[in-house]
CSV table of C-alpha atoms and ligand atoms in Angstrom, one decimal:
chain,number,residue,atom,x,y,z
V,1,MET,CA,-24.1,9.7,18.3
V,2,PHE,CA,-26.2,7.9,16.0
V,3,LYS,CA,-24.2,5.4,14.0
V,4,TYR,CA,-25.2,3.5,10.5
V,5,LYS,CA,-24.3,0.1,10.5
V,6,VAL,CA,-21.8,-1.1,8.1
V,7,LEU,CA,-20.7,-4.6,7.0
V,8,ASP,CA,-17.1,-4.9,5.6
V,9,LEU,CA,-16.4,-7.7,3.0
V,10,PHE,CA,-12.9,-8.8,2.0
V,11,ALA,CA,-11.9,-6.5,4.9
V,12,GLY,CA,-8.2,-7.1,5.0
V,13,GLY,CA,-6.4,-5.3,8.1
V,14,GLY,CA,-9.6,-2.9,7.7
V,15,GLY,CA,-8.3,0.1,5.8
V,16,PHE,CA,-12.0,0.6,4.3
V,17,SER,CA,-13.4,0.1,8.1
V,18,THR,CA,-10.8,2.6,9.5
V,19,GLY,CA,-11.8,5.4,7.3
V,20,PHE,CA,-15.3,4.7,7.6
V,21,GLU,CA,-15.5,4.9,11.5
V,22,MET,CA,-13.6,8.0,11.2
V,23,VAL,CA,-16.5,9.8,9.5
V,24,GLU,CA,-18.8,12.2,11.6
V,25,LEU,CA,-21.4,14.4,10.3
V,26,ASP,CA,-24.3,16.3,11.9
V,27,GLY,CA,-24.1,13.8,15.2
V,28,ALA,CA,-23.9,10.7,12.7
V,29,GLY,CA,-21.3,8.4,11.8
V,30,PHE,CA,-20.5,4.9,11.0
V,31,GLU,CA,-19.9,1.8,12.9
V,32,ILE,CA,-18.6,-1.7,11.4
V,33,LEU,CA,-21.2,-4.3,12.3
V,34,ARG,CA,-19.5,-7.2,10.9
V,35,ALA,CA,-16.1,-7.4,8.8
V,36,VAL,CA,-15.4,-10.8,6.9
V,37,GLU,CA,-11.9,-11.9,6.1
V,38,ILE,CA,-10.1,-15.1,5.5
V,39,ASP,CA,-6.5,-14.4,6.4
V,40,GLU,CA,-5.2,-15.0,9.9
V,41,ASP,CA,-3.1,-12.3,10.6
V,42,ALA,CA,-5.7,-9.7,9.1
V,43,CYS,CA,-8.2,-11.3,11.2
V,44,LYS,CA,-5.9,-10.6,14.2
V,45,THR,CA,-5.6,-7.1,13.2
V,46,LEU,CA,-9.4,-6.6,12.8
V,47,GLU,CA,-9.9,-7.8,16.0
V,48,LEU,CA,-7.6,-5.9,17.7
V,49,HIS,CA,-9.6,-2.7,16.4
V,50,LEU,CA,-13.2,-4.0,16.2
V,51,GLY,CA,-13.5,-6.1,18.7
V,52,LYS,CA,-13.4,-10.2,18.7
V,53,GLU,CA,-17.3,-10.4,18.3
V,54,LYS,CA,-17.3,-8.3,14.8
V,55,VAL,CA,-14.8,-10.0,13.1
V,56,ILE,CA,-16.3,-13.2,11.0
V,57,LYS,CA,-13.2,-15.1,9.9
V,58,GLY,CA,-13.5,-17.6,7.1
V,59,ASP,CA,-14.1,-17.9,3.3
V,60,ILE,CA,-17.0,-15.9,1.8
V,61,THR,CA,-17.5,-18.7,-0.9
V,62,LYS,CA,-18.5,-21.5,1.8
V,63,THR,CA,-22.2,-21.6,2.3
V,64,GLU,CA,-21.9,-21.7,6.3
V,65,ILE,CA,-19.9,-18.3,6.5
V,66,LYS,CA,-22.6,-16.8,3.9
V,67,GLN,CA,-25.2,-18.3,6.2
V,68,LYS,CA,-23.4,-16.7,9.3
V,69,ILE,CA,-23.0,-13.6,7.5
V,70,ILE,CA,-26.6,-13.1,6.4
V,71,THR,CA,-27.6,-14.3,10.1
V,72,ASP,CA,-25.8,-11.4,11.6
V,73,CYS,CA,-26.4,-8.7,9.5
V,74,LYS,CA,-29.9,-8.9,7.7
V,75,GLY,CA,-32.0,-6.1,8.5
V,76,LYS,CA,-29.2,-4.3,10.7
V,77,VAL,CA,-26.8,-3.2,7.9
V,78,ASP,CA,-27.1,0.1,6.1
V,79,VAL,CA,-23.8,-0.2,4.0
V,80,ILE,CA,-21.7,-2.8,2.5
V,81,ILE,CA,-18.3,-2.0,1.4
V,82,GLY,CA,-15.6,-4.5,-0.1
V,83,GLY,CA,-13.2,-4.9,-2.6
V,84,PRO,CA,-13.2,-8.6,-4.0
V,85,PRO,CA,-9.8,-9.5,-5.2
V,86,CYS,CA,-9.9,-10.0,-8.7
V,87,GLN,CA,-6.6,-11.2,-10.0
V,88,THR,CA,-7.3,-10.8,-13.9
V,89,PHE,CA,-8.2,-7.0,-13.6
V,90,SER,CA,-4.8,-6.1,-12.3
V,91,LEU,CA,-2.8,-3.7,-14.7
V,92,ALA,CA,0.6,-5.1,-13.0
V,93,GLY,CA,1.7,-8.8,-12.8
V,94,PRO,CA,1.3,-12.2,-14.7
V,95,SER,CA,-2.5,-11.1,-15.9
V,96,ARG,CA,-0.6,-8.7,-18.2
V,97,SER,CA,2.9,-9.9,-18.7
V,98,GLY,CA,2.8,-13.3,-17.9
V,99,LYS,CA,3.6,-16.5,-20.2
V,100,ALA,CA,0.5,-17.6,-21.9
V,101,GLU,CA,0.2,-20.9,-19.6
V,102,MET,CA,0.0,-18.5,-16.6
V,103,ARG,CA,-2.6,-16.1,-18.3
V,104,GLU,CA,-4.5,-19.5,-18.8
V,105,ALA,CA,-4.4,-20.5,-15.2
V,106,LEU,CA,-5.3,-17.2,-13.9
V,107,LYS,CA,-8.5,-17.6,-16.4
V,108,ASN,CA,-9.4,-20.2,-14.3
V,109,ASP,CA,-8.6,-18.6,-10.8
V,110,PRO,CA,-11.4,-18.8,-8.6
V,111,ARG,CA,-10.5,-15.7,-7.2
V,112,ASN,CA,-12.1,-14.1,-10.5
V,113,THR,CA,-15.4,-15.1,-9.4
V,114,LEU,CA,-15.5,-13.5,-5.8
V,115,TYR,CA,-17.3,-10.6,-6.9
V,116,LYS,CA,-20.1,-13.0,-7.4
V,117,HIS,CA,-20.3,-13.8,-3.7
V,118,PHE,CA,-20.4,-10.2,-2.7
V,119,PHE,CA,-23.5,-9.8,-4.7
V,120,GLU,CA,-25.1,-12.8,-3.5
V,121,LEU,CA,-24.6,-11.1,-0.1
V,122,VAL,CA,-26.0,-7.9,-1.6
V,123,LYS,CA,-28.8,-9.6,-2.5
V,124,ALA,CA,-29.6,-11.1,1.0
V,125,ILE,CA,-29.1,-8.5,2.9
V,126,GLU,CA,-30.3,-6.0,1.3
V,127,PRO,CA,-28.3,-2.7,2.6
V,128,ARG,CA,-29.5,0.9,1.6
V,129,PHE,CA,-25.8,1.5,0.2
V,130,VAL,CA,-23.1,-0.5,-1.2
V,131,VAL,CA,-19.4,0.4,-2.0
V,132,PHE,CA,-17.5,-1.5,-4.6
V,133,GLU,CA,-13.7,-0.9,-4.7
V,134,ASN,CA,-11.4,-2.3,-7.2
V,135,VAL,CA,-8.4,-2.1,-9.1
V,136,GLU,CA,-8.1,0.4,-12.3
V,137,GLY,CA,-7.6,-2.6,-14.4
V,138,ILE,CA,-11.4,-3.3,-14.1
V,139,ILE,CA,-11.9,-0.3,-16.6
V,140,SER,CA,-8.9,-0.6,-18.8
V,141,LYS,CA,-9.4,-0.2,-22.4
V,142,GLU,CA,-6.2,-1.2,-23.5
V,143,PHE,CA,-6.6,-4.7,-23.4
V,144,ASP,CA,-5.9,-7.1,-26.7
V,145,GLN,CA,-9.2,-7.4,-28.2
V,146,ALA,CA,-8.1,-11.0,-29.6
V,147,ASP,CA,-7.7,-12.4,-26.3
V,148,GLU,CA,-10.9,-14.0,-24.7
V,149,LEU,CA,-9.7,-13.4,-21.3
V,150,ASN,CA,-9.3,-9.8,-22.1
V,151,ALA,CA,-12.1,-9.4,-24.0
V,152,LYS,CA,-14.4,-10.0,-20.5
V,153,GLN,CA,-12.0,-7.4,-18.5
V,154,GLN,CA,-13.2,-4.8,-20.8
V,155,VAL,CA,-16.9,-5.2,-20.0
V,156,ALA,CA,-16.2,-6.3,-16.4
V,157,ILE,CA,-16.9,-2.6,-14.8
V,158,GLU,CA,-20.4,-2.7,-17.0
V,159,VAL,CA,-21.1,-6.1,-15.8
V,160,ILE,CA,-20.8,-5.3,-12.3
V,161,CYS,CA,-22.9,-1.9,-12.4
V,162,ASP,CA,-25.5,-4.0,-14.7
V,163,GLU,CA,-25.3,-6.6,-11.7
V,164,LEU,CA,-26.1,-3.8,-9.1
V,165,GLU,CA,-28.8,-2.1,-11.0
V,166,GLY,CA,-30.6,-5.6,-11.6
V,167,LEU,CA,-30.5,-5.8,-7.5
V,168,GLY,CA,-32.5,-2.5,-7.4
V,169,TYR,CA,-29.7,-0.3,-6.9
V,170,TYR,CA,-28.9,3.1,-8.6
V,171,THR,CA,-25.5,3.5,-9.9
V,172,TYR,CA,-25.6,6.6,-11.4
V,173,LEU,CA,-23.4,9.3,-10.2
V,174,LYS,CA,-24.3,13.3,-9.7
V,175,ASP,CA,-22.9,15.8,-12.5
V,176,ARG,CA,-22.1,12.9,-14.9
V,177,ILE,CA,-24.1,11.8,-17.6
V,178,VAL,CA,-22.8,8.3,-18.5
V,179,ASP,CA,-20.1,6.9,-16.0
V,180,ARG,CA,-21.5,4.6,-13.2
V,181,TYR,CA,-18.1,4.5,-11.4
V,182,GLN,CA,-15.2,6.8,-10.5
V,183,VAL,CA,-11.6,6.5,-10.6
V,184,LEU,CA,-10.4,8.1,-7.4
V,185,ASN,CA,-6.7,9.1,-6.7
V,186,ALA,CA,-6.0,8.9,-3.4
V,187,ALA,CA,-3.6,11.7,-3.6
V,188,ASP,CA,-6.7,14.0,-4.0
V,189,PHE,CA,-8.0,12.7,-0.6
V,190,GLY,CA,-4.9,14.1,1.3
V,191,VAL,CA,-3.0,10.5,0.8
V,192,PRO,CA,0.9,11.2,0.2
V,193,GLN,CA,0.5,8.5,-2.6
V,194,GLN,CA,-0.7,8.1,-6.1
V,195,ARG,CA,-3.4,5.2,-6.2
V,196,LYS,CA,-6.0,5.1,-8.3
V,197,ARG,CA,-9.1,3.1,-7.6
V,198,VAL,CA,-12.5,2.4,-9.3
V,199,ILE,CA,-15.2,3.0,-6.9
V,200,ILE,CA,-18.9,2.5,-7.5
V,201,ILE,CA,-21.6,3.6,-5.3
V,202,ALA,CA,-25.0,2.3,-5.2
V,203,ASN,CA,-28.1,3.3,-3.4
V,204,LYS,CA,-31.6,1.8,-3.1
V,205,HIS,CA,-33.3,4.9,-2.8
V,206,ASP,CA,-33.3,6.1,-6.7
V,207,ARG,CA,-30.9,8.8,-6.0
V,208,LEU,CA,-27.9,10.2,-8.2
V,209,ASN,CA,-25.0,9.4,-6.0
V,210,SER,CA,-22.8,12.1,-4.3
V,211,LEU,CA,-19.1,12.3,-5.1
V,212,PRO,CA,-16.7,12.2,-2.6
V,213,GLN,CA,-15.2,15.6,-2.1
V,214,LYS,CA,-11.5,16.0,-2.7
V,215,ILE,CA,-9.7,17.7,0.1
V,216,THR,CA,-6.2,18.2,-1.3
V,217,GLU,CA,-6.1,21.9,-2.6
V,218,ASP,CA,-3.4,22.4,-5.0
V,219,LYS,CA,-0.1,20.6,-4.0
V,220,PRO,CA,-0.6,17.1,-2.9
V,221,VAL,CA,0.6,16.0,0.5
V,222,SER,CA,4.4,14.9,0.3
V,223,ILE,CA,5.5,11.8,2.3
V,224,LYS,CA,7.9,14.1,4.0
V,225,GLU,CA,4.9,15.1,6.1
V,226,VAL,CA,4.3,11.8,7.1
V,227,ILE,CA,7.8,10.0,7.4
V,228,SER,CA,10.2,12.4,8.2
V,229,GLY,CA,9.6,12.9,11.8
V,230,LEU,CA,10.2,8.9,12.6
V,231,PRO,CA,13.3,7.7,14.0
V,232,VAL,CA,16.1,6.7,11.6
V,233,VAL,CA,16.2,3.2,10.8
V,234,LEU,CA,19.2,1.7,9.2
V,235,PRO,CA,19.5,-1.8,7.4
V,236,GLN,CA,21.4,-5.0,8.5
V,237,LEU,CA,23.7,-5.8,5.8
V,238,SER,CA,24.3,-9.5,4.4
V,239,THR,CA,27.6,-10.2,3.8
V,240,GLU,CA,27.0,-12.4,0.7
V,241,THR,CA,29.0,-10.3,-2.1
V,242,ASP,CA,28.9,-11.0,-5.8
V,243,LEU,CA,32.6,-11.3,-6.7
V,244,LEU,CA,32.3,-9.6,-10.0
V,245,ARG,CA,30.2,-6.6,-8.7
V,246,PHE,CA,32.6,-6.5,-5.5
V,247,ASN,CA,35.6,-5.8,-7.7
V,248,TYR,CA,33.6,-3.3,-9.3
V,249,ILE,CA,32.6,-1.7,-6.0
V,250,PHE,CA,35.9,-1.4,-4.8
V,251,GLY,CA,37.1,0.0,-7.9
V,252,GLU,CA,35.0,2.9,-7.3
V,253,PHE,CA,35.3,3.4,-3.7
V,254,ASP,CA,34.2,7.0,-3.5
V,255,LYS,CA,31.1,6.3,-5.4
V,256,SER,CA,30.3,3.1,-3.7
V,257,VAL,CA,31.3,2.2,0.0
V,258,GLY,CA,32.2,6.1,0.3
V,259,LYS,CA,28.7,7.1,-0.9
V,260,PHE,CA,27.0,4.7,1.7
V,261,ILE,CA,29.1,6.5,4.2
V,262,ASP,CA,27.9,10.0,3.1
V,263,THR,CA,24.7,8.9,3.1
V,264,ILE,CA,24.8,7.8,7.0
V,265,ASN,CA,26.4,11.0,7.6
V,266,GLY,CA,23.6,13.0,5.7
V,267,LEU,CA,21.2,11.7,8.1
V,268,LYS,CA,22.9,13.1,11.0
V,269,ASP,CA,22.4,16.5,9.6
V,270,PHE,CA,18.8,16.1,8.2
V,271,TYR,CA,17.5,14.8,11.8
V,272,ARG,CA,19.4,17.5,13.6
V,273,GLU,CA,17.6,19.9,11.4
V,274,GLN,CA,14.3,17.8,12.6
V,275,ASN,CA,15.5,18.2,15.9
V,276,GLU,CA,15.6,14.4,16.8
V,277,ILE,CA,17.8,13.7,19.7
V,278,GLN,CA,20.3,11.8,18.4
V,279,SER,CA,20.9,8.3,20.4
V,280,GLU,CA,24.3,7.4,21.5
V,281,GLU,CA,24.4,3.9,19.7
V,282,PHE,CA,23.5,6.2,16.1
V,283,SER,CA,26.5,8.6,17.1
V,284,ALA,CA,28.9,5.4,17.7
V,285,LEU,CA,27.7,3.8,14.3
V,286,ILE,CA,28.2,7.1,12.6
V,287,GLN,CA,31.9,7.2,14.1
V,288,TYR,CA,32.5,3.6,13.3
V,289,VAL,CA,31.6,3.9,9.4
V,290,ASN,CA,33.9,6.7,9.1
V,291,GLU,CA,36.8,5.3,10.9
V,292,ALA,CA,36.6,1.9,9.5
V,293,GLY,CA,35.8,3.5,6.1
V,294,LYS,CA,38.9,5.2,6.1
V,295,LYS,CA,40.9,2.3,6.9
V,296,LEU,CA,39.3,0.2,4.3
V,297,LYS,CA,40.1,2.6,1.5
V,298,LYS,CA,43.6,2.1,2.2
V,299,ARG,CA,43.7,-1.7,2.0
V,300,LYS,CA,45.6,-2.7,-0.9
V,301,TYR,CA,45.2,-6.3,-0.8
V,302,THR,CA,42.7,-8.9,0.7
V,303,LYS,CA,40.0,-6.4,-0.2
V,304,GLU,CA,36.7,-8.9,-0.1
V,305,LYS,CA,37.9,-9.6,3.3
V,306,ALA,CA,38.3,-6.2,4.3
V,307,LEU,CA,34.9,-5.3,3.1
V,308,LYS,CA,33.2,-8.2,4.9
V,309,GLU,CA,34.9,-7.2,8.0
V,310,PHE,CA,33.6,-3.6,7.7
V,311,ILE,CA,30.0,-4.9,7.0
V,312,LYS,CA,30.2,-7.1,10.1
V,313,GLY,CA,31.5,-4.4,12.3
V,314,TYR,CA,28.7,-2.1,10.9
V,315,ASN,CA,26.1,-5.1,11.6
V,316,GLU,CA,27.5,-5.1,15.3
V,317,LYS,CA,27.4,-1.5,16.1
V,318,LEU,CA,23.4,-1.6,14.8
V,319,LYS,CA,22.8,-4.3,16.9
V,320,PRO,CA,21.6,-2.2,19.9
V,321,PHE,CA,19.3,-0.4,17.9
V,322,VAL,CA,18.2,-2.7,14.9
V,323,ASN,CA,14.6,-3.7,16.8
V,324,LEU,CA,14.4,-0.4,19.1
V,325,TYR,CA,11.3,0.7,17.4
V,326,LYS,CA,9.9,-2.8,17.1
V,327,GLN,CA,8.1,-2.3,20.6
V,328,ASP,CA,7.2,1.5,20.2
V,329,TYR,CA,5.9,0.9,16.8
V,330,LYS,CA,3.9,-2.4,17.0
V,331,THR,CA,3.8,-2.2,13.5
V,332,TYR,CA,7.0,-3.0,12.5
V,333,HIS,CA,9.3,0.4,12.0
V,334,THR,CA,12.4,-2.0,11.1
V,335,SER,CA,14.3,-2.6,7.9
V,336,ARG,CA,14.7,-5.8,6.2
V,337,VAL,CA,18.4,-6.8,5.7
V,338,HIS,CA,19.8,-5.8,2.6
V,339,ASN,CA,22.9,-6.9,0.8
V,340,PHE,CA,25.4,-4.6,0.1
V,341,ARG,CA,25.5,-4.1,-3.7
V,342,ASP,CA,21.6,-2.9,-3.0
V,343,VAL,CA,22.6,-0.2,-0.5
V,344,ILE,CA,25.1,1.3,-2.8
V,345,ILE,CA,22.4,1.6,-5.3
V,346,PHE,CA,19.7,3.1,-3.0
V,347,SER,CA,22.7,5.2,-2.0
V,348,TYR,CA,23.9,6.6,-5.3
V,349,MET,CA,20.5,6.7,-6.9
V,350,ARG,CA,18.7,10.1,-7.1
V,351,GLN,CA,15.4,10.8,-5.5
V,352,GLY,CA,12.7,10.3,-7.9
V,353,THR,CA,14.4,8.2,-10.1
V,354,ASN,CA,14.1,4.5,-11.1
V,355,SER,CA,16.7,2.0,-12.7
V,356,ALA,CA,15.0,2.1,-16.1
V,357,GLN,CA,16.4,5.8,-16.2
V,358,PHE,CA,19.7,4.9,-15.1
V,359,ILE,CA,20.4,2.0,-17.2
V,360,ARG,CA,19.0,3.3,-20.5
V,361,LYS,CA,21.8,5.1,-22.0
V,362,ASP,CA,19.2,8.1,-23.8
V,363,SER,CA,18.1,8.9,-20.5
V,364,PRO,CA,19.2,12.2,-18.7
V,365,VAL,CA,20.0,10.4,-15.8
V,366,TYR,CA,21.8,7.3,-17.5
V,367,ASP,CA,24.7,6.5,-14.8
V,368,GLY,CA,27.2,4.0,-16.1
V,369,PHE,CA,28.1,3.0,-12.4
V,370,LEU,CA,24.9,2.0,-11.6
V,371,ASP,CA,24.4,0.7,-14.9
V,372,SER,CA,27.3,-1.8,-14.1
V,373,LEU,CA,25.7,-2.9,-10.8
V,374,TYR,CA,22.2,-3.6,-12.0
V,375,PRO,CA,21.9,-7.2,-11.4
V,376,TYR,CA,18.5,-8.1,-13.0
V,377,ASP,CA,17.7,-9.6,-16.3
V,378,ARG,CA,17.3,-6.5,-19.0
V,379,THR,CA,15.1,-8.2,-21.2
V,380,LYS,CA,12.4,-7.9,-18.7
V,381,HIS,CA,10.7,-4.6,-16.8
V,382,LEU,CA,13.6,-2.3,-15.8
V,383,ASP,CA,12.2,-0.4,-13.2
V,384,THR,CA,13.1,-2.8,-10.5
V,385,TYR,CA,14.6,0.0,-8.1
V,386,VAL,CA,12.3,3.1,-7.2
V,387,LYS,CA,14.1,5.9,-4.9
V,388,HIS,CA,11.2,8.0,-3.8
V,389,SER,CA,11.1,11.6,-3.4
V,390,LEU,CA,10.7,13.1,0.1
V,391,GLU,CA,8.6,16.1,-1.5
V,392,LYS,CA,6.4,14.1,-3.2
V,393,PRO,CA,3.6,11.6,-2.7
V,394,SER,CA,4.6,7.9,-3.0
V,395,ASN,CA,4.0,5.6,-5.7
V,396,THR,CA,1.2,3.2,-5.0
V,397,ILE,CA,2.0,1.0,-2.0
V,398,LEU,CA,1.7,-2.6,-2.9
V,399,SER,CA,1.0,-5.7,-1.3
V,400,HIS,CA,4.2,-7.1,-3.2
V,401,MET,CA,6.0,-5.2,-0.5
V,402,GLN,CA,6.1,-8.5,1.2
V,403,LYS,CA,8.2,-9.9,-1.5
V,404,ASP,CA,10.8,-7.3,-2.0
V,405,GLY,CA,10.5,-3.4,-1.4
V,406,LEU,CA,13.0,-2.3,-4.0
V,407,LYS,CA,10.3,-0.1,-5.9
V,408,PHE,CA,10.0,1.4,-2.6
V,409,ILE,CA,13.4,3.0,-1.6
V,410,HIS,CA,13.5,5.4,1.1
V,411,PRO,CA,14.5,8.9,-0.3
V,412,ILE,CA,17.4,9.2,2.0
V,413,GLN,CA,17.8,6.3,4.4
V,414,PRO,CA,19.6,3.5,2.4
V,415,ARG,CA,16.7,0.7,2.6
V,416,THR,CA,13.2,0.3,1.7
V,417,PHE,CA,10.0,1.6,3.3
V,418,THR,CA,9.4,-0.1,7.0
V,419,PRO,CA,5.9,-1.3,7.4
V,420,TYR,CA,5.2,1.4,9.5
V,421,GLU,CA,6.1,4.1,6.8
V,422,ALA,CA,3.9,2.2,4.5
V,423,ALA,CA,1.0,2.2,6.8
V,424,MET,CA,1.7,6.1,7.4
V,425,ILE,CA,1.6,6.5,3.4
V,426,GLN,CA,-1.3,5.0,3.1
V,427,SER,CA,-2.8,7.4,5.8
V,428,PHE,CA,-3.5,4.9,8.9
V,429,PRO,CA,-3.7,6.8,12.0
V,430,PRO,CA,-0.3,7.2,13.9
V,431,GLY,CA,0.3,4.1,16.2
V,432,HIS,CA,-2.6,1.9,14.2
V,433,VAL,CA,-1.1,-1.8,14.7
V,434,PHE,CA,-0.9,-4.4,12.2
V,435,CYS,CA,-0.9,-8.0,13.5
V,436,GLY,CA,1.6,-10.7,12.2
V,437,GLU,CA,5.1,-10.5,11.2
V,438,ARG,CA,6.7,-8.1,8.9
V,439,ASN,CA,5.3,-9.6,5.7
V,440,ALA,CA,1.9,-9.9,6.9
V,441,GLN,CA,2.1,-6.6,7.8
V,442,TYR,CA,2.8,-5.6,4.3
V,443,ARG,CA,0.5,-7.4,2.7
V,444,GLN,CA,-2.2,-5.7,5.0
V,445,ILE,CA,-0.9,-2.7,4.4
V,446,GLY,CA,-0.5,-2.7,0.9
V,447,ASN,CA,-4.0,-4.3,0.2
V,448,ALA,CA,-5.9,-1.7,2.0
V,449,VAL,CA,-8.0,1.2,0.7
V,450,PRO,CA,-6.3,4.2,2.3
V,451,PRO,CA,-8.3,5.2,5.6
V,452,LEU,CA,-8.4,8.8,4.1
V,453,LEU,CA,-10.0,8.0,0.7
V,454,ALA,CA,-12.5,5.5,2.5
V,455,LYS,CA,-13.4,8.5,4.7
V,456,SER,CA,-14.3,10.6,2.1
V,457,ILE,CA,-16.4,8.0,0.5
V,458,GLY,CA,-18.0,7.7,4.0
V,459,GLU,CA,-18.9,11.3,4.0
V,460,ALA,CA,-20.4,11.1,0.6
V,461,ILE,CA,-22.6,8.4,1.8
V,462,LEU,CA,-23.4,9.8,5.1
V,463,SER,CA,-24.5,13.5,3.7
V,464,MET,CA,-27.0,11.3,1.5
V,465,LEU,CA,-28.2,9.0,4.5
V,466,VAL,CA,-28.5,12.0,6.7
V,467,ASP,CA,-30.9,14.0,4.3
V,468,ILE,CA,-32.7,10.8,3.1
V,469,ASP,CA,-33.5,10.3,6.6
V,470,ALA,CA,-34.3,13.7,7.4
V,471,LYS,CA,-36.8,13.8,4.6
V,472,ILE,CA,-38.5,10.7,5.9
V,473,ALA,CA,-38.5,12.0,9.4
V,474,LYS,CA,-40.2,15.3,8.1
V,475,LYS,CA,-42.4,13.2,6.1
V,476,ASN,CA,-43.5,11.0,9.0
V,477,GLN,CA,-43.8,13.9,11.3
V,478,GLY,CA,-46.4,15.7,8.7
V,479,LEU,CA,-48.1,12.7,8.4
V,480,THR,CA,-48.6,12.1,12.6
V,481,THR,CA,-49.7,15.9,12.7
V,482,SER,CA,-51.8,15.7,9.9
V,483,VAL,CA,-53.4,12.7,11.5
K,501,SAM,C1,-7.8,-6.1,-1.5
K,501,SAM,S1,-8.0,-7.0,0.1
K,501,SAM,C2,-9.1,-5.8,0.8
K,501,SAM,C3,-8.6,-4.7,1.6
K,501,SAM,C4,-9.4,-4.0,2.5
K,501,SAM,N1,-10.5,-3.6,1.8
K,501,SAM,C5,-8.7,-2.9,3.1
K,501,SAM,O1,-9.1,-1.7,3.1
K,501,SAM,O2,-8.2,-3.3,4.1
K,501,SAM,C6,-8.9,-8.6,-0.4
K,501,SAM,C7,-9.2,-9.3,1.0
K,501,SAM,O3,-9.9,-10.1,0.6
K,501,SAM,C8,-9.7,-11.5,1.6
K,501,SAM,N2,-10.2,-12.7,0.7
K,501,SAM,C9,-10.0,-13.3,-0.5
K,501,SAM,N3,-10.4,-14.4,-0.6
K,501,SAM,C10,-11.6,-14.2,0.3
K,501,SAM,C11,-12.7,-15.1,0.7
K,501,SAM,N4,-12.6,-16.0,-0.2
K,501,SAM,N5,-13.2,-15.2,1.6
K,501,SAM,C12,-12.8,-13.9,2.5
K,501,SAM,N6,-12.0,-13.1,2.3
K,501,SAM,C13,-11.2,-13.2,1.2
K,501,SAM,C14,-7.8,-11.4,1.2
K,501,SAM,O4,-7.5,-12.3,2.3
K,501,SAM,C15,-7.5,-10.0,1.3
K,501,SAM,O5,-7.6,-9.7,2.6
């Protein structure tokens, strides 16, 4: 098969690369010639999938790295793909909601100018196509005009398109009159996730750029389709208890400990339906929580001690299979340790709701019990906890999962998504390995362009390349024949 060559800049754990390498059309496809990345763990992941010789580890802004990229790629690369991190463009985080001094610091963040290095490389290497990917904030029109930083953000997308045009690339799209960029939602491309990203496709052939074809028919893929076949993973529980809330938890036994036990019992039935063979260890754990739970309920005194003992016993029973799937699924399919308050919140919340809903008195899903358990500052954002719905696509998987996963609560298991589940929701192929420890894996997965979205972008470009090259070949043939 003929393979067009690709340079992946800011390659991360290789979402973009993985999708491009999936593309196949009329006997042609793509091969990653080089992938450039600064993060150690992400480089290991890339080396594993692409081969060591294809990965350039280092800082793109450094002259020697740039020089190496140019030496390796000039005259050899057909397409440059990449998503330079642009901190101030993000719609989430301190660039929008942080204090003034934080925003000021961000203004001078060197990461804001990384895109310039991307264009320096485009200029030097002169590929036939360029794909620039970024967060939706890059085109947001909702910024405060009075703020100098935000005024800059408003025009960023145009600056980038102009920059490409200045380098001789055509950014306009088929069937569009004005826009030179597209906002693509991964959910339209077979990815079980709502994730909107801005994509600019640019070519040196003076052609209108093809639009990636949406593949999701009427209903987006649900997370059930990619995660429900995976083995049950339960979290270890920390025994720290916050006394005030502890009393509340104990006073509402059926809603708290009882609900946690019900959740675990429910898993047995759900996975029986899915035909999973239950392990002996899992059955022993279920038996333990039911029996110990009954005893705990009857306790009149020393309740805190009793609850800690219950948790300790549960952790003991969990031990044999807490890391069981670490080996099979090289990307961790293991849970973080959670505190008991959180697993109660996870168990009690309804699928498809968030904490802003359960603590707002005017919300249809307001819940006094959960409201009393909510431990965070109520003057800040209130959607700290988000429980996903099995039948729907997930919210945008974020690299923030490396810090905490509360916005990614599993629909039926009392925990947050494992890295493996996050990778499946990002549409990585089953068994795809990410290197590094759990948080490094979350970071690479959360940062990635979903491979299925990347694949559709690659297909749009490949169809153009194949068409252009067929015409060039025909013309050359005509010339040869007429000679
Ligand atoms: C949004 S992620 C890219 C994700 C990637 N496109 C994918 O699909 O998996 C941006 C990446 O740029 C890398 N990066 C940031 N600054 C860099 C620099 N100066 N040189 C090289 N890589 C850098 C980060 O480590 C991060 O992995």
